mmCIF file of N, CA and C in Angstrom:
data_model
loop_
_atom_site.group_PDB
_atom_site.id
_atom_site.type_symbol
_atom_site.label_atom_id
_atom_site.label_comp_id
_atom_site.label_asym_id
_atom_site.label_seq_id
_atom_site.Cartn_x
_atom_site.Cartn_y
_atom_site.Cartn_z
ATOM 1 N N UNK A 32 -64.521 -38.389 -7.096
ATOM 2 C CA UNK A 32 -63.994 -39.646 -6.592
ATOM 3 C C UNK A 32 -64.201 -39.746 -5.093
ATOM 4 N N UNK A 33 -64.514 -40.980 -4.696
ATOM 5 C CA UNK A 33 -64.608 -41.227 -3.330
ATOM 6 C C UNK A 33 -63.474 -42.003 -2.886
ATOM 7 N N UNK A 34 -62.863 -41.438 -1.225
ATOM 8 C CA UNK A 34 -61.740 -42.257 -0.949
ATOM 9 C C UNK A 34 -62.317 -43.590 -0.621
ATOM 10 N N UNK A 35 -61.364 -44.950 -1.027
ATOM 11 C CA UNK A 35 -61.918 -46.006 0.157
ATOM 12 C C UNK A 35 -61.108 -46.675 0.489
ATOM 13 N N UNK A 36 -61.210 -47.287 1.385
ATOM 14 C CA UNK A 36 -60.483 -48.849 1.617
ATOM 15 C C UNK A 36 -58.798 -47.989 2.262
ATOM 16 N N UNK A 37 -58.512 -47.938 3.386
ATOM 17 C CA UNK A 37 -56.712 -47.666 3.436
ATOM 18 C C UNK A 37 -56.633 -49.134 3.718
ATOM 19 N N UNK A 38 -55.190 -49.666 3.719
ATOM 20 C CA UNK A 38 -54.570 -50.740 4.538
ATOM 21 C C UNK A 38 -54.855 -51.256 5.658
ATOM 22 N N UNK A 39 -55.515 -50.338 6.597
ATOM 23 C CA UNK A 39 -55.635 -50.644 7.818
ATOM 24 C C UNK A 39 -56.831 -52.223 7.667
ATOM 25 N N UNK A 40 -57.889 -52.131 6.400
ATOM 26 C CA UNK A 40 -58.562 -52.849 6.468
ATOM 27 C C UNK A 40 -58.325 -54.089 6.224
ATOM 28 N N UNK A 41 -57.325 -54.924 6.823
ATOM 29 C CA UNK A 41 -56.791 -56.076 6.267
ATOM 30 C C UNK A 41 -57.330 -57.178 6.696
ATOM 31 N N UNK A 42 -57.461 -58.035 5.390
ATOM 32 C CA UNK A 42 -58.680 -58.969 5.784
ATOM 33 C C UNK A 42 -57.627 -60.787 5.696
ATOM 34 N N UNK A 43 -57.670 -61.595 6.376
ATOM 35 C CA UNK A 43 -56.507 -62.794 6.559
ATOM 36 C C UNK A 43 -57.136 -63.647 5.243
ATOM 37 N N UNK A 44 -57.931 -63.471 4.749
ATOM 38 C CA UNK A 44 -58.115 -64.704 3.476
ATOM 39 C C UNK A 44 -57.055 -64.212 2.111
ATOM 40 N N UNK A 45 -55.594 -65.057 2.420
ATOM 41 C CA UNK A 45 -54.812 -65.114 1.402
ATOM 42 C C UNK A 45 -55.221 -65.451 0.019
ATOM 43 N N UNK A 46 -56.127 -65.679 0.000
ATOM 44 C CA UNK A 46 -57.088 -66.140 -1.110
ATOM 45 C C UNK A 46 -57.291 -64.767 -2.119
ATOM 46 N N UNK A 47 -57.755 -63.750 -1.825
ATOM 47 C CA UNK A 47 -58.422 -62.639 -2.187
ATOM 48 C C UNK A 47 -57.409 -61.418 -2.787
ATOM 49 N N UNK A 48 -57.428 -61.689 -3.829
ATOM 50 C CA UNK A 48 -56.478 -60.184 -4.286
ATOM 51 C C UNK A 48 -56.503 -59.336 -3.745
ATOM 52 N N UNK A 49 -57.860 -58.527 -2.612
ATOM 53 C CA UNK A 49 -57.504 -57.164 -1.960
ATOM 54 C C UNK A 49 -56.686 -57.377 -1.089
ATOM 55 N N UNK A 50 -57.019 -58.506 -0.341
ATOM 56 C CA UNK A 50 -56.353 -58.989 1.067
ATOM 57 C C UNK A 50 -54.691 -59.449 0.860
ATOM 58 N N UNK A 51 -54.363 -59.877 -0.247
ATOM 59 C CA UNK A 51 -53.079 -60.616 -0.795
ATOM 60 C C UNK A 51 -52.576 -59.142 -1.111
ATOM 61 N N UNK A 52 -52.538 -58.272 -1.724
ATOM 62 C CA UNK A 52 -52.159 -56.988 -1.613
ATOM 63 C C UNK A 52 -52.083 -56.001 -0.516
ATOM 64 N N UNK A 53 -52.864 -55.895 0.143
ATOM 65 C CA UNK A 53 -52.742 -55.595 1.422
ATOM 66 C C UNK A 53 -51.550 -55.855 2.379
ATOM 67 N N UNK A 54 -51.843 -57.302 2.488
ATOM 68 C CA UNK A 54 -50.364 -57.880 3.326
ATOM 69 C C UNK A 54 -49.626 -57.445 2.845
ATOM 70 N N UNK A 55 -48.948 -57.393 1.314
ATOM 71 C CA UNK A 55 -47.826 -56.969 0.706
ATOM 72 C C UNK A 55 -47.874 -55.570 1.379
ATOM 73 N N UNK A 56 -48.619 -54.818 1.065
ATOM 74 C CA UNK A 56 -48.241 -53.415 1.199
ATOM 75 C C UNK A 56 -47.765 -53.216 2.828
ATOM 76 N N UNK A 57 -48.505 -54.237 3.871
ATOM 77 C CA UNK A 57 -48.081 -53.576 4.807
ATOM 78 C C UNK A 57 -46.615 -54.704 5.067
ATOM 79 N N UNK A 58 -46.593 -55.625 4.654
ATOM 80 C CA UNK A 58 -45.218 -56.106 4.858
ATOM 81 C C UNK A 58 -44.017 -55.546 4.245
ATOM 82 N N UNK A 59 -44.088 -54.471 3.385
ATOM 83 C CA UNK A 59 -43.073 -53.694 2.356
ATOM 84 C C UNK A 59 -43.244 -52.307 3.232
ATOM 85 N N UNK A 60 -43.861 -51.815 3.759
ATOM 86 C CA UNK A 60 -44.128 -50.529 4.234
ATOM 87 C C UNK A 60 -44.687 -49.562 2.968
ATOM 88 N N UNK A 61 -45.818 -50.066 2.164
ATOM 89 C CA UNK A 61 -46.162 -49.332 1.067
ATOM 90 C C UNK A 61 -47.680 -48.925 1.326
ATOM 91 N N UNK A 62 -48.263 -47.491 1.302
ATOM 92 C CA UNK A 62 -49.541 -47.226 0.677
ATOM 93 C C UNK A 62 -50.659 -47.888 -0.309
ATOM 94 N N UNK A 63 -51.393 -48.195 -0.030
ATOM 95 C CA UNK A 63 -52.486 -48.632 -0.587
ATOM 96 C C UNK A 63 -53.966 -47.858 -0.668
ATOM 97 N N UNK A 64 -54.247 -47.134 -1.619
ATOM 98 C CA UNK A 64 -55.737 -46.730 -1.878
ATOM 99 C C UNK A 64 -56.565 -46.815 -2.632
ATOM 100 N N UNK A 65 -57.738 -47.004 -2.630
ATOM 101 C CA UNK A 65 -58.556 -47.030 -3.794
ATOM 102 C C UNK A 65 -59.713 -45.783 -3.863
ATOM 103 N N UNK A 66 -59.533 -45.586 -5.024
ATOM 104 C CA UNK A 66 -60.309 -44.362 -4.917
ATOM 105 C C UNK A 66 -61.727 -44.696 -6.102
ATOM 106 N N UNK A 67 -63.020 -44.840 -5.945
ATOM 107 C CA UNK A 67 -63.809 -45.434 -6.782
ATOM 108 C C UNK A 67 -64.686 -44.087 -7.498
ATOM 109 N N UNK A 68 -65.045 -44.514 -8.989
ATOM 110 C CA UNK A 68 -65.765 -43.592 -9.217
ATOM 111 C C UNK A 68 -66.861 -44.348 -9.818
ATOM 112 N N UNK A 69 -68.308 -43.875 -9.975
ATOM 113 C CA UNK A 69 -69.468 -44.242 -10.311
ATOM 114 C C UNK A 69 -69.714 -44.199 -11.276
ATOM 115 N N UNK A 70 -69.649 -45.299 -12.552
ATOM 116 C CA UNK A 70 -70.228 -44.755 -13.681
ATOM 117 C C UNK A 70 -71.387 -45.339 -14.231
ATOM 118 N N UNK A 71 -72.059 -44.771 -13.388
ATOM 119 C CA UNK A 71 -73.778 -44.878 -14.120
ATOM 120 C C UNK A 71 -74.176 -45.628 -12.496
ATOM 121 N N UNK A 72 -75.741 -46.133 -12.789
ATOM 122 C CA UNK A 72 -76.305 -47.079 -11.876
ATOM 123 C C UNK A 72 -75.169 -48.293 -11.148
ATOM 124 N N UNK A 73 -75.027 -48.713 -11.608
ATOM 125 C CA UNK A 73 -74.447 -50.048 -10.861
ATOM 126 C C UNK A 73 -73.108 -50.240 -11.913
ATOM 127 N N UNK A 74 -72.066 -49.619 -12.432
ATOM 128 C CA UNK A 74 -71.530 -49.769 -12.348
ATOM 129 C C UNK A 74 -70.137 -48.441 -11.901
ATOM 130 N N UNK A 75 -68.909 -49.207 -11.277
ATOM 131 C CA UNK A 75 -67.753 -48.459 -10.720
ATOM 132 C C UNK A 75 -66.702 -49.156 -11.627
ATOM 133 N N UNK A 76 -65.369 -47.869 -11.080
ATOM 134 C CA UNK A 76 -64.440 -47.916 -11.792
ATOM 135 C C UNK A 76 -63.326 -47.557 -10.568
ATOM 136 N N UNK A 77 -62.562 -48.384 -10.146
ATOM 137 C CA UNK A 77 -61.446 -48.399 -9.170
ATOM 138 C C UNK A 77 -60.249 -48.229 -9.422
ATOM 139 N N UNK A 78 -59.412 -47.180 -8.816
ATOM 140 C CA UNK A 78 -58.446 -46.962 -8.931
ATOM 141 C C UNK A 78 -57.775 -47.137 -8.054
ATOM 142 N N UNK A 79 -56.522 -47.638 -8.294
ATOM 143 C CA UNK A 79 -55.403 -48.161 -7.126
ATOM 144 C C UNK A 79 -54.202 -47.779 -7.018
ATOM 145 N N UNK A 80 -53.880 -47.021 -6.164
ATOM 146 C CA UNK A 80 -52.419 -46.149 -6.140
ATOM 147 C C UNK A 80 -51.526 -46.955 -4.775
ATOM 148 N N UNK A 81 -50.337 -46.799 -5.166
ATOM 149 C CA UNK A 81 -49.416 -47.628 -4.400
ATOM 150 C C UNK A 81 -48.618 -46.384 -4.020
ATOM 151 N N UNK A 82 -47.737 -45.925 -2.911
ATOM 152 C CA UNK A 82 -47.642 -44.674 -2.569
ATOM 153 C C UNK A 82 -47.600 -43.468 -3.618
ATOM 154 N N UNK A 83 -49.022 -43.239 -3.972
ATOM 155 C CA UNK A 83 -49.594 -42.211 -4.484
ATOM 156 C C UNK A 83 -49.009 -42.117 -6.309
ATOM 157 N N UNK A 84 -48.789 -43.203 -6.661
ATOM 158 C CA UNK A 84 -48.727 -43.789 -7.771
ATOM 159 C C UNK A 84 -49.903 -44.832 -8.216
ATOM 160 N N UNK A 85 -50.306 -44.063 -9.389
ATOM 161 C CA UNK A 85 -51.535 -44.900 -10.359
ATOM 162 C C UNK A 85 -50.987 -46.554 -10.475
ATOM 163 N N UNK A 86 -51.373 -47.542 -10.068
ATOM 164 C CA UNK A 86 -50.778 -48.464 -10.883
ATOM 165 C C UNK A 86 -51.883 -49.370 -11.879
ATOM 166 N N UNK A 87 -52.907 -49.460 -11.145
ATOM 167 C CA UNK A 87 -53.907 -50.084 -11.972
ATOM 168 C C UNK A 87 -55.353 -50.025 -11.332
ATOM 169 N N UNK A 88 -56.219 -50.007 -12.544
ATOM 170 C CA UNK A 88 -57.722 -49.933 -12.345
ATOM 171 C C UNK A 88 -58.785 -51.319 -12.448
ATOM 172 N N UNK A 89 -59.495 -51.227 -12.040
ATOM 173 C CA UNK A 89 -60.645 -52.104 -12.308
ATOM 174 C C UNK A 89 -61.987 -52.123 -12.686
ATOM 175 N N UNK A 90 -62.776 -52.698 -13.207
ATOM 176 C CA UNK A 90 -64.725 -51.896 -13.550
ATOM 177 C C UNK A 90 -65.440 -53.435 -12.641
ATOM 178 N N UNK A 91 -66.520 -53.037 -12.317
ATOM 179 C CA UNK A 91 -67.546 -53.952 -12.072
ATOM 180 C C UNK A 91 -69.301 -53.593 -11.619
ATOM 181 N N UNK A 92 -69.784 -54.244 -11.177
ATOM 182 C CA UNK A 92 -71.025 -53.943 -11.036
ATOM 183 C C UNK A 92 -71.155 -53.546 -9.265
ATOM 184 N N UNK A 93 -70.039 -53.859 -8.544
ATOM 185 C CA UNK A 93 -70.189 -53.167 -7.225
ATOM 186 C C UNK A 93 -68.844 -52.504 -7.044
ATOM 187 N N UNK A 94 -68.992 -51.047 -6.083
ATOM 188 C CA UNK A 94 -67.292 -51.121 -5.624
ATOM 189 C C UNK A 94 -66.184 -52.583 -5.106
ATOM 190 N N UNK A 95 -66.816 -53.189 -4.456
ATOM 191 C CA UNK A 95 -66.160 -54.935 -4.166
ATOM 192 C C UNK A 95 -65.614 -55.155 -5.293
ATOM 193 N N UNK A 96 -66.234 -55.282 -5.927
ATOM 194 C CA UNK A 96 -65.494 -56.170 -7.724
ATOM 195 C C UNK A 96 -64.950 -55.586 -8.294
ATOM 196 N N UNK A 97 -65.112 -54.188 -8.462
ATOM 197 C CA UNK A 97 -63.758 -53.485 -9.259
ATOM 198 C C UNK A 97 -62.755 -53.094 -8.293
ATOM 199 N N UNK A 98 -62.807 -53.604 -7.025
ATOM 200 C CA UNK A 98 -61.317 -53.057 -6.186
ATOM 201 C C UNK A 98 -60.807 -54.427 -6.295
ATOM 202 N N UNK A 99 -62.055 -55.563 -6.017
ATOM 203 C CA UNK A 99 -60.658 -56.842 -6.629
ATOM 204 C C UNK A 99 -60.574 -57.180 -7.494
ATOM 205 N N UNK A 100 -61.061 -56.253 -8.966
ATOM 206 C CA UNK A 100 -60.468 -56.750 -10.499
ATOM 207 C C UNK A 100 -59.364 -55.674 -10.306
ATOM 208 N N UNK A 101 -59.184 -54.636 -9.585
ATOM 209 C CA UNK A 101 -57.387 -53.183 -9.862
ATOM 210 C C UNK A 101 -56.720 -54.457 -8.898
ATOM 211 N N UNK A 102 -57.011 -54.660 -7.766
ATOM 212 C CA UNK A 102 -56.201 -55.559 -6.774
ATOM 213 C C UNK A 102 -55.203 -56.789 -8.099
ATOM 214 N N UNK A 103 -56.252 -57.582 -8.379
ATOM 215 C CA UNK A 103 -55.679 -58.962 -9.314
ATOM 216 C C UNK A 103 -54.713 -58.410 -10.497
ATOM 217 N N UNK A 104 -55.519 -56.813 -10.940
ATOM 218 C CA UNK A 104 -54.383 -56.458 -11.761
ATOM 219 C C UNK A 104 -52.916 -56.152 -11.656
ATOM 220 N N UNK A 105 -53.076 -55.308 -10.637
ATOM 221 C CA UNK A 105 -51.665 -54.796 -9.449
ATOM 222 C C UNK A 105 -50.975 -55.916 -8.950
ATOM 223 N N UNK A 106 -51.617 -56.654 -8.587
ATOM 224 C CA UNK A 106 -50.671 -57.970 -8.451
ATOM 225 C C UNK A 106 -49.840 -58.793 -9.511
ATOM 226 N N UNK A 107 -50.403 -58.581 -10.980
ATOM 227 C CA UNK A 107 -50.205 -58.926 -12.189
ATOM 228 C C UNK A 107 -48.889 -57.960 -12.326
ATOM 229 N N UNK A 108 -49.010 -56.752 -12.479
ATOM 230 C CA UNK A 108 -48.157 -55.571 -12.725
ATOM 231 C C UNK A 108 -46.935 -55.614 -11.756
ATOM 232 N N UNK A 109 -47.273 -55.578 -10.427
ATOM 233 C CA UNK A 109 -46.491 -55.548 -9.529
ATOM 234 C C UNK A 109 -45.482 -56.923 -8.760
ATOM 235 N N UNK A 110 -45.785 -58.260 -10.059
ATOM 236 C CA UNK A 110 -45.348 -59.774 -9.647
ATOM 237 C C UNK A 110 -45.163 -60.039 -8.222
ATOM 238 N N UNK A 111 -46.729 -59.877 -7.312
ATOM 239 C CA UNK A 111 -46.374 -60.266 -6.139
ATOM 240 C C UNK A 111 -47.135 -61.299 -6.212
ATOM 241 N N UNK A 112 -46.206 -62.525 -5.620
ATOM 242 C CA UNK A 112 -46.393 -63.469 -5.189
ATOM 243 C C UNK A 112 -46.213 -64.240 -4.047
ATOM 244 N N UNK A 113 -47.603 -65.034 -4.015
ATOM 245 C CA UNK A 113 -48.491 -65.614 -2.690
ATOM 246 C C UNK A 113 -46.904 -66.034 -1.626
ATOM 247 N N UNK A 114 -46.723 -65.681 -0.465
ATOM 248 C CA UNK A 114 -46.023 -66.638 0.411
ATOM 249 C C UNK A 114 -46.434 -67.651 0.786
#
């Protein structure tokens, strides 16, 4: 597994499940990581831990898309909603 993405990378388009999670985490004082693994050519599998708790994963054809298909999920799981 490769580490990626901490919190620090916070991006302002409220729009975007990574970025809409993000804020949460740093407005709650919570951890955010994704840790991606490669399966096969072009596609990944993202994992998303909230202080060092699994909460949800994602697949896609780039690391980008499976950190914001675990992001949209975690937000699903975790009922955070948009301010």
């Amino acid at each position: 597994f490769e580490r990626c993405s901490p919190a620090e990378e916070l991006i302002n388009d409220v729009h975007d499940p990574k970025s809409q999670l993000l804020e949460w985490a740093q407005k709650y004082k919570h951890e955010i990581r994704f840790f991606i693994d490669a399966k096969g050519r072009d596609s990944f599998v993202a994992q998303l831990y909230v202080d060092e708790e699994l909460i949800a994963q994602g697949s896609g054809k780039t690391k980008k898309k499976s950190e914001k298909k675990a992001s949209r999920r975690a937000i699903e799981i975790l009922e955070i909603k948009e301010d």
